[in-house]
Coordinates of N, CA and C in Angstrom, one line a residue:
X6 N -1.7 -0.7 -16.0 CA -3.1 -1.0 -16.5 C -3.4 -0.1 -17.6
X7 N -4.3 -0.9 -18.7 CA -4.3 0.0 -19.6 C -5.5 0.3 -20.3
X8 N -6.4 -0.6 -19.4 CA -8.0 -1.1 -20.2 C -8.2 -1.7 -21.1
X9 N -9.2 -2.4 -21.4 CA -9.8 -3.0 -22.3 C -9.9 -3.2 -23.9
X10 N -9.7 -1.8 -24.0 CA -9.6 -1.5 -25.7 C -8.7 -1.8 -26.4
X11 N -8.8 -2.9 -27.2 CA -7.6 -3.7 -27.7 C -6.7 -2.4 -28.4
X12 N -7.1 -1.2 -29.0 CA -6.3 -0.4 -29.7 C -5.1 0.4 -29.0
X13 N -6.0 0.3 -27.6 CA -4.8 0.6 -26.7 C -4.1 -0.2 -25.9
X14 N -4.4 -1.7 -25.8 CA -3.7 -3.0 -25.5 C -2.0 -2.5 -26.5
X15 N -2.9 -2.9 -27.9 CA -1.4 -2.6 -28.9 C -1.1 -1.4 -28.6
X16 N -1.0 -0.6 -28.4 CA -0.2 0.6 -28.4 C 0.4 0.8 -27.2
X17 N 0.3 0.4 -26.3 CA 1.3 0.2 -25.0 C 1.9 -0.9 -25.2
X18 N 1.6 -2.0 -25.7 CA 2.2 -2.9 -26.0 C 3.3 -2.9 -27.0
X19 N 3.4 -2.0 -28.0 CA 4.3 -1.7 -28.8 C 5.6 -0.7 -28.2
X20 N 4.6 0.2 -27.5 CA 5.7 1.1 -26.5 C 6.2 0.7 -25.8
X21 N 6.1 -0.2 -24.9 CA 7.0 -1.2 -24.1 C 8.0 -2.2 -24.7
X22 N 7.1 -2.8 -25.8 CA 8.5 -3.3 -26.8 C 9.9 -2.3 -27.1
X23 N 9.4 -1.6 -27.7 CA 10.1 -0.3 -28.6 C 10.9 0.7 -27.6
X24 N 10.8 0.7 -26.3 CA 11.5 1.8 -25.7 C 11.8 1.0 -24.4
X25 N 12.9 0.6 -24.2 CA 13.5 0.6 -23.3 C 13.2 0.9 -22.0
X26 N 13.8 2.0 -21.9 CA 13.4 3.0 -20.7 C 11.9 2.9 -20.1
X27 N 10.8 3.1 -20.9 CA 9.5 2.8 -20.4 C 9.5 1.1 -20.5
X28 N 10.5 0.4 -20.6 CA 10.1 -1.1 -20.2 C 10.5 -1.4 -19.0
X29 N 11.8 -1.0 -18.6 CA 12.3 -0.7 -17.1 C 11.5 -0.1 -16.2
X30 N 11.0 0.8 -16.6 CA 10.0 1.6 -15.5 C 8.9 0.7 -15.0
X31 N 8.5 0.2 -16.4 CA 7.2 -0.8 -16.2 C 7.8 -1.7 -15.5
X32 N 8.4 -2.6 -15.2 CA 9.1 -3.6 -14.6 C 9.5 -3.7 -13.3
X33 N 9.5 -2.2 -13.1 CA 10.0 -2.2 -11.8 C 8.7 -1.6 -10.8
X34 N 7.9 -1.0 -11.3 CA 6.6 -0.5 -10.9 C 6.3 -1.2 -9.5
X35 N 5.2 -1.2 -8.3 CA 5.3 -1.6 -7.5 C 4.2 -2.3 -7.9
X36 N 3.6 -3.8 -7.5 CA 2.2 -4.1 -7.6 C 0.9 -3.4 -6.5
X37 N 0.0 -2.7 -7.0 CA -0.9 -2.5 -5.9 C -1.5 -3.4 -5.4
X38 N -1.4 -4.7 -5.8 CA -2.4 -5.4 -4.9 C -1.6 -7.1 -4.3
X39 N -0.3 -6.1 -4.3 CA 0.9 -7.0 -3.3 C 1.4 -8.0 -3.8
X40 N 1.9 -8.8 -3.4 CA 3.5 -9.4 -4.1 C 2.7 -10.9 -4.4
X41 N 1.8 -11.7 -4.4 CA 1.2 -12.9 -4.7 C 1.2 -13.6 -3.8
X42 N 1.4 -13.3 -2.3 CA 2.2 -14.3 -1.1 C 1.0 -14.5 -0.5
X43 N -0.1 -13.6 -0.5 CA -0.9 -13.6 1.0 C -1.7 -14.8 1.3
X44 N -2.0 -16.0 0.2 CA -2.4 -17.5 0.2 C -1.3 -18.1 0.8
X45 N 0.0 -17.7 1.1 CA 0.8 -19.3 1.5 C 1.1 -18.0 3.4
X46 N 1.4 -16.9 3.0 CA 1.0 -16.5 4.3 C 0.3 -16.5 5.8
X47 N -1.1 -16.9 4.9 CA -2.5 -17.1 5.3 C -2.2 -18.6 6.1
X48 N -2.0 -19.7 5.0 CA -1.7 -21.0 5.2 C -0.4 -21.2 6.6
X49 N 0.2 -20.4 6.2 CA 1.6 -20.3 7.3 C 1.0 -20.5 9.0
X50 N 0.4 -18.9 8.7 CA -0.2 -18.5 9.9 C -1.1 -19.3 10.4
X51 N -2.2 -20.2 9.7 CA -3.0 -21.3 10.0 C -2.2 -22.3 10.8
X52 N -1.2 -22.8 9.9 CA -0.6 -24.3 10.7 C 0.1 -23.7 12.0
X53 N 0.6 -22.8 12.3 CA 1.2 -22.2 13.3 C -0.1 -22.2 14.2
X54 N -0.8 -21.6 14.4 CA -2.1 -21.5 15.5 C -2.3 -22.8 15.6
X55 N -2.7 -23.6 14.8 CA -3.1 -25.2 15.2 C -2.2 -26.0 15.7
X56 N -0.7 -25.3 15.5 CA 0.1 -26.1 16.5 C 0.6 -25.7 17.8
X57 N -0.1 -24.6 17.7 CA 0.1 -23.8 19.1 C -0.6 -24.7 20.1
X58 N -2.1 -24.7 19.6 CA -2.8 -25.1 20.2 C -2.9 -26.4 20.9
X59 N -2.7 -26.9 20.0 CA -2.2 -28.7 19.9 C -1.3 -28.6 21.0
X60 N -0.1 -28.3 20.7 CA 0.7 -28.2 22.0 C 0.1 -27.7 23.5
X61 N -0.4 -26.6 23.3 CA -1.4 -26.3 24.6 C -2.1 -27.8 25.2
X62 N -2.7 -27.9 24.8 CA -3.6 -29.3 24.6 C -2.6 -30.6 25.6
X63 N -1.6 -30.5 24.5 CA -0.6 -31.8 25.2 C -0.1 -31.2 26.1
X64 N 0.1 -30.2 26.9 CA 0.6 -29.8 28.1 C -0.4 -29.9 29.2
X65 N -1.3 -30.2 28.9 CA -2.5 -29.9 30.0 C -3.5 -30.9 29.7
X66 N -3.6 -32.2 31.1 CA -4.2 -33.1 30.9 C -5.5 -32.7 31.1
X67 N -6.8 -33.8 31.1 CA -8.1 -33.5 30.8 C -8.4 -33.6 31.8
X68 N -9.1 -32.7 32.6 CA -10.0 -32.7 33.8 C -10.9 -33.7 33.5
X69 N -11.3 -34.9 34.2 CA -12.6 -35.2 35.1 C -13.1 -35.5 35.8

């Protein structure tokens, strides 16, 4: 991250072009705010509970 100021947009942007080594580093960096998964994760975990449940459901007729 490098903020806002376009003067230093270009100048890390030139440094990353121009030097190798700091383009690798950048590249490999870890993301702090996780890998992009946690929406199909989320979704995963949803349809799994509702078919838990569902199944519960079809195992156990309706009292009346």
């Amino acid at each position: 991250l490098v903020g806002t100021e376009q003067s230093r947009i270009v100048a890390e942007t030139e440094r990353l072009l121009e030097d190798p080594i700091e383009y690798q580093r950048m590249a490999r960096a870890v993301n702090p705010y996780g890998d992009g998964r946690a929406a199909e994760r989320i979704v995963d975990a949803l349809v799994q509970q509702r078919a838990a449940v569902a199944a519960r459901a079809d195992s156990h007729p309706a009292r009346g």
